[in-house]
Amino acid sequence: GQNIDQPTEMTATEGAIVQINCTYQTSGFNGLFWYQQHAGEAPTFLSYNVLDGLEEKGRFSSFLSRSKGYSYLLLKELQMKDSASYLCAVSDYKLSFGAGTTVTVRA
Amino acid sequence: SQTIHQWPATLVQPVGSPLSLECTVEGTSNPNLYWYRQAAGRGLQLLFYSVGIGQISSEVPQNLSASRPQDRQFILSSKKLLLSDSGFYLCAWNGQGTGNTIYFGEGSWLTVV
């Protein structure tokens, strides 16, 4: 099975940077995913890491360390529309999700 | 391009009534299909997954069931709903061209009263 931990809430100011950490314990590993979920909506795919290192995609970057069971999602130049829940998910061919981190961006 | 749709988007059902949520995927064949539930303020819980027609795996014991009568159709059902079945139900898929990434349908809000 899998155990996935991430902080419950984070608050940051518009234009700032926020880092959301995720630690996991899994019996099998086939990749780590980050999804964004706005209130009342379905999650949308943000990033995928299967090898150690940093993946950059515009204002969003995701890092993975398989040996440490650790990942983070970095959100740069925060905008109000980035206020959402961010879900860390680990795949051992089917996805298991953490409870999500609610990020609130303040003006 | 591939798309996924599920319906109905919202429903309010009395305790003890039946449930049927439907999901279809277009633009691909032999997808892996999933049903997740998200209770208020909680994470996504995998309920069922299917790798092919008639092949259903259940992740948690419950009064829900799933069926896959056609390659790109996935149905979530219940004969008698409980109050605890309320939540946000999400169908998802992955397969050809997506690698391990799964993509979600729009979701169905179920309130059992």
PDB file of N, CA, C and O in Angstrom, chain A residues 10-20 58-61 73-80 82-83 86 103-107:
ATOM      1  N   MET A  10      -1.534  26.119   3.047  1.00  0.00           N
ATOM      2  CA  MET A  10      -0.446  27.079   2.916  1.00  0.00           C
ATOM      3  C   MET A  10      -1.042  28.382   2.400  1.00  0.00           C
ATOM      4  O   MET A  10      -1.996  28.362   1.602  1.00  0.00           O
ATOM      5  N   THR A  11      -0.455  29.478   2.849  1.00  0.00           N
ATOM      6  CA  THR A  11      -0.892  30.792   2.401  1.00  0.00           C
ATOM      7  C   THR A  11       0.315  31.567   1.904  1.00  0.00           C
ATOM      8  O   THR A  11       1.398  31.477   2.500  1.00  0.00           O
ATOM      9  N   ALA A  12       0.144  32.287   0.804  1.00  0.00           N
ATOM     10  CA  ALA A  12       1.240  33.068   0.251  1.00  0.00           C
ATOM     11  C   ALA A  12       0.673  34.314  -0.422  1.00  0.00           C
ATOM     12  O   ALA A  12      -0.533  34.401  -0.681  1.00  0.00           O
ATOM     13  N   THR A  13       1.578  35.236  -0.705  1.00  0.00           N
ATOM     14  CA  THR A  13       1.195  36.504  -1.313  1.00  0.00           C
ATOM     15  C   THR A  13       1.357  36.446  -2.825  1.00  0.00           C
ATOM     16  O   THR A  13       2.255  35.771  -3.340  1.00  0.00           O
ATOM     17  N   GLU A  14       0.502  37.144  -3.513  1.00  0.00           N
ATOM     18  CA  GLU A  14       0.578  37.248  -4.972  1.00  0.00           C
ATOM     19  C   GLU A  14       1.991  37.662  -5.392  1.00  0.00           C
ATOM     20  O   GLU A  14       2.578  38.568  -4.798  1.00  0.00           O
ATOM     21  N   GLY A  15       2.541  36.955  -6.397  1.00  0.00           N
ATOM     22  CA  GLY A  15       3.892  37.243  -6.866  1.00  0.00           C
ATOM     23  C   GLY A  15       4.986  36.474  -6.153  1.00  0.00           C
ATOM     24  O   GLY A  15       6.134  36.449  -6.621  1.00  0.00           O
ATOM     25  N   ALA A  16       4.654  35.851  -5.047  1.00  0.00           N
ATOM     26  CA  ALA A  16       5.645  35.112  -4.252  1.00  0.00           C
ATOM     27  C   ALA A  16       5.837  33.696  -4.795  1.00  0.00           C
ATOM     28  O   ALA A  16       5.280  33.325  -5.835  1.00  0.00           O
ATOM     29  N   ILE A  17       6.648  32.934  -4.060  1.00  0.00           N
ATOM     30  CA  ILE A  17       6.924  31.533  -4.395  1.00  0.00           C
ATOM     31  C   ILE A  17       6.417  30.660  -3.245  1.00  0.00           C
ATOM     32  O   ILE A  17       6.572  31.011  -2.070  1.00  0.00           O
ATOM     33  N   VAL A  18       5.826  29.517  -3.576  1.00  0.00           N
ATOM     34  CA  VAL A  18       5.415  28.578  -2.542  1.00  0.00           C
ATOM     35  C   VAL A  18       5.897  27.180  -2.915  1.00  0.00           C
ATOM     36  O   VAL A  18       5.892  26.810  -4.090  1.00  0.00           O
ATOM     37  N   GLN A  19       6.347  26.447  -1.921  1.00  0.00           N
ATOM     38  CA  GLN A  19       6.826  25.083  -2.133  1.00  0.00           C
ATOM     39  C   GLN A  19       5.962  24.129  -1.324  1.00  0.00           C
ATOM     40  O   GLN A  19       5.852  24.256  -0.106  1.00  0.00           O
ATOM     41  N   ILE A  20       5.376  23.168  -1.980  1.00  0.00           N
ATOM     42  CA  ILE A  20       4.508  22.184  -1.333  1.00  0.00           C
ATOM     43  C   ILE A  20       5.253  20.854  -1.299  1.00  0.00           C
ATOM     44  O   ILE A  20       5.604  20.297  -2.341  1.00  0.00           O
ATOM     45  N   GLY A  58       6.951  25.995 -17.126  1.00  0.00           N
ATOM     46  CA  GLY A  58       6.462  27.363 -16.922  1.00  0.00           C
ATOM     47  C   GLY A  58       6.683  27.817 -15.497  1.00  0.00           C
ATOM     48  O   GLY A  58       7.779  27.719 -14.953  1.00  0.00           O
ATOM     49  N   ARG A  59       5.605  28.263 -14.838  1.00  0.00           N
ATOM     50  CA  ARG A  59       5.720  28.745 -13.459  1.00  0.00           C
ATOM     51  C   ARG A  59       5.751  27.608 -12.446  1.00  0.00           C
ATOM     52  O   ARG A  59       5.976  27.845 -11.263  1.00  0.00           O
ATOM     53  N   PHE A  60       5.530  26.386 -12.896  1.00  0.00           N
ATOM     54  CA  PHE A  60       5.485  25.247 -11.994  1.00  0.00           C
ATOM     55  C   PHE A  60       6.692  24.340 -12.216  1.00  0.00           C
ATOM     56  O   PHE A  60       7.067  24.058 -13.346  1.00  0.00           O
ATOM     57  N   SER A  61       7.258  23.865 -11.107  1.00  0.00           N
ATOM     58  CA  SER A  61       8.353  22.897 -11.163  1.00  0.00           C
ATOM     59  C   SER A  61       8.050  21.803 -10.153  1.00  0.00           C
ATOM     60  O   SER A  61       7.464  22.063  -9.104  1.00  0.00           O
ATOM     61  N   LEU A  73       6.406  20.453  -5.084  1.00  0.00           N
ATOM     62  CA  LEU A  73       5.872  21.252  -6.181  1.00  0.00           C
ATOM     63  C   LEU A  73       6.176  22.703  -5.865  1.00  0.00           C
ATOM     64  O   LEU A  73       5.856  23.184  -4.772  1.00  0.00           O
ATOM     65  N   LEU A  74       6.815  23.386  -6.799  1.00  0.00           N
ATOM     66  CA  LEU A  74       7.194  24.780  -6.616  1.00  0.00           C
ATOM     67  C   LEU A  74       6.337  25.643  -7.537  1.00  0.00           C
ATOM     68  O   LEU A  74       6.303  25.417  -8.752  1.00  0.00           O
ATOM     69  N   LEU A  75       5.654  26.591  -6.940  1.00  0.00           N
ATOM     70  CA  LEU A  75       4.825  27.511  -7.704  1.00  0.00           C
ATOM     71  C   LEU A  75       5.467  28.890  -7.623  1.00  0.00           C
ATOM     72  O   LEU A  75       5.615  29.456  -6.535  1.00  0.00           O
ATOM     73  N   LYS A  76       5.856  29.432  -8.768  1.00  0.00           N
ATOM     74  CA  LYS A  76       6.522  30.730  -8.808  1.00  0.00           C
ATOM     75  C   LYS A  76       5.570  31.804  -9.327  1.00  0.00           C
ATOM     76  O   LYS A  76       4.578  31.509 -10.007  1.00  0.00           O
ATOM     77  N   GLU A  77       5.911  33.061  -8.993  1.00  0.00           N
ATOM     78  CA  GLU A  77       5.121  34.212  -9.473  1.00  0.00           C
ATOM     79  C   GLU A  77       3.630  33.963  -9.269  1.00  0.00           C
ATOM     80  O   GLU A  77       2.830  34.020 -10.211  1.00  0.00           O
ATOM     81  N   LEU A  78       3.286  33.687  -8.020  1.00  0.00           N
ATOM     82  CA  LEU A  78       1.923  33.292  -7.702  1.00  0.00           C
ATOM     83  C   LEU A  78       0.892  34.301  -8.206  1.00  0.00           C
ATOM     84  O   LEU A  78       1.068  35.520  -8.106  1.00  0.00           O
ATOM     85  N   GLN A  79      -0.192  33.741  -8.724  1.00  0.00           N
ATOM     86  CA  GLN A  79      -1.318  34.543  -9.170  1.00  0.00           C
ATOM     87  C   GLN A  79      -2.552  34.127  -8.377  1.00  0.00           C
ATOM     88  O   GLN A  79      -2.608  33.027  -7.820  1.00  0.00           O
ATOM     89  N   MET A  80      -3.543  35.015  -8.344  1.00  0.00           N
ATOM     90  CA  MET A  80      -4.755  34.721  -7.575  1.00  0.00           C
ATOM     91  C   MET A  80      -5.394  33.422  -8.049  1.00  0.00           C
ATOM     92  O   MET A  80      -5.932  32.651  -7.251  1.00  0.00           O
ATOM     93  N   ASP A  82      -4.074  30.801  -8.808  1.00  0.00           N
ATOM     94  CA  ASP A  82      -3.382  29.607  -8.311  1.00  0.00           C
ATOM     95  C   ASP A  82      -3.968  29.119  -6.989  1.00  0.00           C
ATOM     96  O   ASP A  82      -3.563  28.054  -6.485  1.00  0.00           O
ATOM     97  N   SER A  83      -4.885  29.890  -6.408  1.00  0.00           N
ATOM     98  CA  SER A  83      -5.569  29.438  -5.200  1.00  0.00           C
ATOM     99  C   SER A  83      -6.369  28.183  -5.522  1.00  0.00           C
ATOM    100  O   SER A  83      -7.305  28.207  -6.337  1.00  0.00           O
ATOM    101  N   TYR A  86      -3.714  21.297  -4.108  1.00  0.00           N
ATOM    102  CA  TYR A  86      -2.696  20.625  -4.914  1.00  0.00           C
ATOM    103  C   TYR A  86      -2.514  19.208  -4.358  1.00  0.00           C
ATOM    104  O   TYR A  86      -2.217  19.029  -3.171  1.00  0.00           O
ATOM    105  N   VAL A 103      -3.866  25.829  -1.101  1.00  0.00           N
ATOM    106  CA  VAL A 103      -3.041  27.037  -1.195  1.00  0.00           C
ATOM    107  C   VAL A 103      -3.953  28.228  -1.396  1.00  0.00           C
ATOM    108  O   VAL A 103      -4.789  28.246  -2.315  1.00  0.00           O
ATOM    109  N   THR A 104      -3.778  29.224  -0.530  1.00  0.00           N
ATOM    110  CA  THR A 104      -4.533  30.467  -0.636  1.00  0.00           C
ATOM    111  C   THR A 104      -3.560  31.574  -1.004  1.00  0.00           C
ATOM    112  O   THR A 104      -2.565  31.785  -0.298  1.00  0.00           O
ATOM    113  N   VAL A 105      -3.839  32.247  -2.111  1.00  0.00           N
ATOM    114  CA  VAL A 105      -3.004  33.362  -2.555  1.00  0.00           C
ATOM    115  C   VAL A 105      -3.696  34.662  -2.176  1.00  0.00           C
ATOM    116  O   VAL A 105      -4.847  34.898  -2.572  1.00  0.00           O
ATOM    117  N   ARG A 106      -2.981  35.497  -1.427  1.00  0.00           N
ATOM    118  CA  ARG A 106      -3.535  36.782  -0.985  1.00  0.00           C
ATOM    119  C   ARG A 106      -2.958  37.926  -1.802  1.00  0.00           C
ATOM    120  O   ARG A 106      -1.794  37.885  -2.192  1.00  0.00           O
ATOM    121  N   ALA A 107      -3.766  38.917  -2.005  1.00  0.00           N
ATOM    122  CA  ALA A 107      -3.314  40.095  -2.768  1.00  0.00           C
ATOM    123  C   ALA A 107      -2.294  40.902  -1.984  1.00  0.00           C
ATOM    124  O   ALA A 107      -2.253  40.850  -0.755  1.00  0.00           O
TER     125      ALA A 107
END
